[in-house]
XYZ file of N, CA and C in Angstrom:
264
model
N 0.848 -1.170 0.000
C 0.000 0.000 0.000
C 0.897 1.238 0.000
N 0.603 2.177 -0.879
C 1.364 3.422 -0.941
C 0.830 4.406 0.092
N 1.682 5.304 0.514
C 1.251 6.361 1.426
C 1.644 7.705 0.831
N 0.999 8.735 1.287
C 1.295 10.096 0.858
C 1.011 11.008 2.035
N 1.284 12.287 1.896
C 0.997 13.202 3.000
C 0.349 14.473 2.478
N -0.291 15.165 3.372
C -0.986 16.408 3.072
C -0.003 17.563 3.169
N 0.031 18.420 2.146
C 0.937 19.569 2.174
C 0.330 20.705 3.001
N 1.110 21.739 3.229
C 0.616 22.903 3.981
C -0.492 23.618 3.217
N -0.580 23.384 1.911
C -1.635 23.986 1.088
C -2.853 23.072 0.961
N -2.843 21.947 1.662
C -3.966 21.018 1.614
C -3.944 20.116 0.399
N -2.802 19.980 -0.243
C -2.686 19.157 -1.434
C -2.154 17.771 -1.084
N -2.645 16.788 -1.840
C -2.178 15.409 -1.683
C -1.639 14.965 -3.040
N -0.477 14.356 -3.042
C 0.096 13.835 -4.280
C -0.269 12.361 -4.366
N -0.921 11.990 -5.469
C -1.243 10.580 -5.696
C 0.002 9.872 -6.212
N 0.297 8.692 -5.700
C 1.474 7.957 -6.166
C 1.452 7.747 -7.678
N 2.634 7.823 -8.289
C 2.754 7.739 -9.750
C 2.147 6.468 -10.324
N 2.339 5.321 -9.663
C 1.801 4.076 -10.224
C 0.275 4.116 -10.302
N -0.378 4.794 -9.374
C -1.843 4.920 -9.426
C -2.238 5.863 -10.556
N -1.563 7.007 -10.657
C -1.872 7.962 -11.734
C -1.667 7.324 -13.101
N -0.573 6.587 -13.248
C -0.272 5.950 -14.541
C -1.285 4.872 -14.896
N -1.620 4.031 -13.928
C -2.535 2.926 -14.218
C -3.928 3.426 -14.577
N -4.301 4.598 -14.087
C -5.626 5.169 -14.371
C -5.595 6.210 -15.479
N -4.410 6.500 -16.001
C -4.228 7.517 -17.047
C -4.739 8.877 -16.585
N -4.442 9.227 -15.332
C -4.807 10.536 -14.786
C -3.633 11.475 -14.980
N -3.816 12.468 -15.820
C -2.761 13.437 -16.071
C -3.043 14.743 -15.358
N -2.159 15.705 -15.529
C -2.366 17.020 -14.930
C -3.696 17.614 -15.385
N -4.403 18.216 -14.480
C -5.682 18.842 -14.809
C -6.891 17.930 -14.664
N -6.670 16.649 -14.352
C -7.801 15.739 -14.150
C -8.627 16.245 -12.978
N -9.923 16.348 -13.177
C -10.823 16.839 -12.125
C -11.409 15.652 -11.365
N -11.613 15.829 -10.057
C -12.127 14.773 -9.201
C -13.289 15.279 -8.367
N -14.164 14.348 -7.998
C -15.168 14.632 -6.979
C -14.653 14.026 -5.679
N -14.944 14.679 -4.569
C -14.476 14.221 -3.257
C -15.694 14.013 -2.375
N -15.806 12.821 -1.798
C -16.967 12.473 -0.979
C -16.501 11.948 0.379
N -17.086 12.486 1.443
C -16.797 12.009 2.795
C -17.710 10.818 3.053
N -17.129 9.631 3.249
C -17.930 8.420 3.409
C -18.148 8.023 4.860
N -17.550 8.743 5.797
C -17.636 8.353 7.198
C -16.431 7.520 7.591
N -16.063 6.549 6.752
C -14.873 5.729 6.999
C -13.624 6.387 6.437
N -13.819 7.333 5.537
C -12.683 7.978 4.887
C -13.178 8.893 3.784
N -12.308 9.151 2.849
C -12.614 10.029 1.728
C -12.603 9.201 0.443
N -13.603 9.406 -0.394
C -13.691 8.724 -1.685
C -13.379 9.738 -2.771
N -12.389 9.441 -3.590
C -11.947 10.315 -4.668
C -12.286 9.642 -5.989
N -13.056 10.337 -6.825
C -13.437 9.783 -8.134
C -13.175 10.807 -9.214
N -12.747 10.359 -10.402
C -12.610 11.318 -11.492
C -13.993 11.868 -11.839
N -14.064 13.174 -12.037
C -15.339 13.801 -12.385
C -15.724 13.384 -13.799
N -17.005 13.338 -14.069
C -17.462 12.987 -15.409
C -16.957 13.986 -16.432
N -16.700 13.525 -17.617
C -16.194 14.415 -18.669
C -17.264 15.364 -19.167
N -18.491 14.920 -19.102
C -19.596 15.739 -19.577
C -20.661 15.792 -18.498
N -21.368 16.892 -18.383
C -22.450 16.940 -17.394
C -23.559 15.961 -17.775
N -24.244 15.438 -16.783
C -25.333 14.498 -17.032
C -26.452 15.224 -17.777
N -26.947 14.629 -18.840
C -28.011 15.235 -19.637
C -29.103 14.222 -19.905
N -30.213 14.722 -20.352
C -31.335 13.873 -20.733
C -31.388 13.796 -22.254
N -31.937 12.709 -22.770
C -32.024 12.516 -24.210
C -32.739 13.684 -24.886
N -33.785 14.197 -24.251
C -34.550 15.293 -24.852
C -33.687 16.541 -25.056
N -32.662 16.695 -24.233
C -31.808 17.879 -24.323
C -30.828 17.810 -25.492
N -30.513 16.606 -25.948
C -29.511 16.469 -27.005
C -30.034 15.842 -28.293
N -31.204 15.247 -28.253
C -31.742 14.585 -29.448
C -31.914 15.602 -30.569
N -31.395 15.254 -31.709
C -31.546 16.112 -32.868
C -30.548 17.250 -32.944
N -29.557 17.283 -32.071
C -28.614 18.401 -32.088
C -27.613 18.285 -33.236
N -27.404 17.094 -33.761
C -26.536 16.925 -34.919
C -27.395 16.836 -36.167
N -27.204 17.731 -37.053
C -27.999 17.760 -38.278
C -27.367 16.885 -39.348
N -28.198 16.279 -40.161
C -27.722 15.450 -41.258
C -28.676 15.592 -42.427
N -28.130 15.523 -43.621
C -28.967 15.578 -44.822
C -29.482 14.193 -45.186
N -28.948 13.188 -44.513
C -29.376 11.816 -44.781
C -30.705 11.526 -44.100
N -31.353 10.539 -44.623
C -32.620 10.100 -44.050
C -32.363 9.335 -42.744
N -33.180 9.552 -41.733
C -33.008 8.890 -40.437
C -33.210 7.382 -40.570
N -32.420 6.617 -39.814
C -32.546 5.159 -39.809
C -33.662 4.754 -38.851
N -34.299 3.647 -39.162
C -35.329 3.125 -38.271
C -34.659 2.330 -37.156
N -35.400 2.063 -36.102
C -34.866 1.266 -34.992
C -34.455 -0.116 -35.487
N -35.218 -0.686 -36.390
C -34.893 -2.014 -36.928
C -33.593 -1.980 -37.730
N -33.388 -0.943 -38.527
C -32.140 -0.813 -39.289
C -30.944 -0.678 -38.353
N -31.109 0.062 -37.271
C -30.018 0.226 -36.312
C -29.709 -1.090 -35.616
N -30.759 -1.826 -35.209
C -30.548 -3.128 -34.567
C -29.810 -4.086 -35.496
N -30.205 -4.109 -36.757
C -29.564 -4.982 -37.738
C -28.095 -4.624 -37.916
N -27.791 -3.340 -38.008
C -26.401 -2.895 -38.171
C -25.564 -3.259 -36.958
N -26.116 -3.095 -35.765
C -25.389 -3.445 -34.542
C -25.130 -4.946 -34.501
N -26.143 -5.725 -34.833
C -25.991 -7.186 -34.837
C -24.902 -7.615 -35.814
N -24.903 -7.033 -37.004
C -23.879 -7.352 -38.002
C -22.476 -7.028 -37.494
N -22.331 -5.863 -36.839
C -21.016 -5.464 -36.332
C -20.557 -6.372 -35.197
N -21.459 -6.791 -34.335
C -21.091 -7.706 -33.248
C -20.626 -9.034 -33.831
N -21.322 -9.526 -34.817
C -20.933 -10.787 -35.463
C -19.571 -10.632 -36.134
N -19.351 -9.515 -36.814
C -18.068 -9.267 -37.478
C -16.926 -9.223 -36.462
N -17.117 -8.485 -35.367
C -16.064 -8.379 -34.353
C -15.839 -9.720 -33.638
N -16.911 -10.452 -33.401
C -16.774 -11.760 -32.757
C -15.956 -12.688 -33.638
N -16.189 -12.616 -34.942
C -15.431 -13.437 -35.890
C -13.943 -13.110 -35.896
N -13.598 -11.897 -35.527
C -12.201 -11.488 -35.450
C -11.595 -11.760 -34.080
N -12.400 -12.313 -33.169
C -11.901 -12.645 -31.834
C -11.855 -11.460 -30.893
N -12.616 -10.409 -31.185
C -12.587 -9.221 -30.330
C -13.530 -9.333 -29.156
N -14.507 -10.261 -29.209
C -15.461 -10.413 -28.106
C -15.586 -11.869 -27.743
């Protein structure tokens, strides 16, 4: 188990092996939660939580919209293709 200490400015340095394994670079934002037993540190979400109604239709296209059945068929085909390549 790695240890670290709190600086006079209230900063904690995360051990390099943890930062590297999680790909946390400079500027990574975190949420901090007091759990009662200790502190829980989690990387903050990259995007704010949104609802489908807020983003549906925000990307415009001149193409005709696909039906749900066409999308299901395309997804199924891609899963089969990737499975055949040993990816799943």
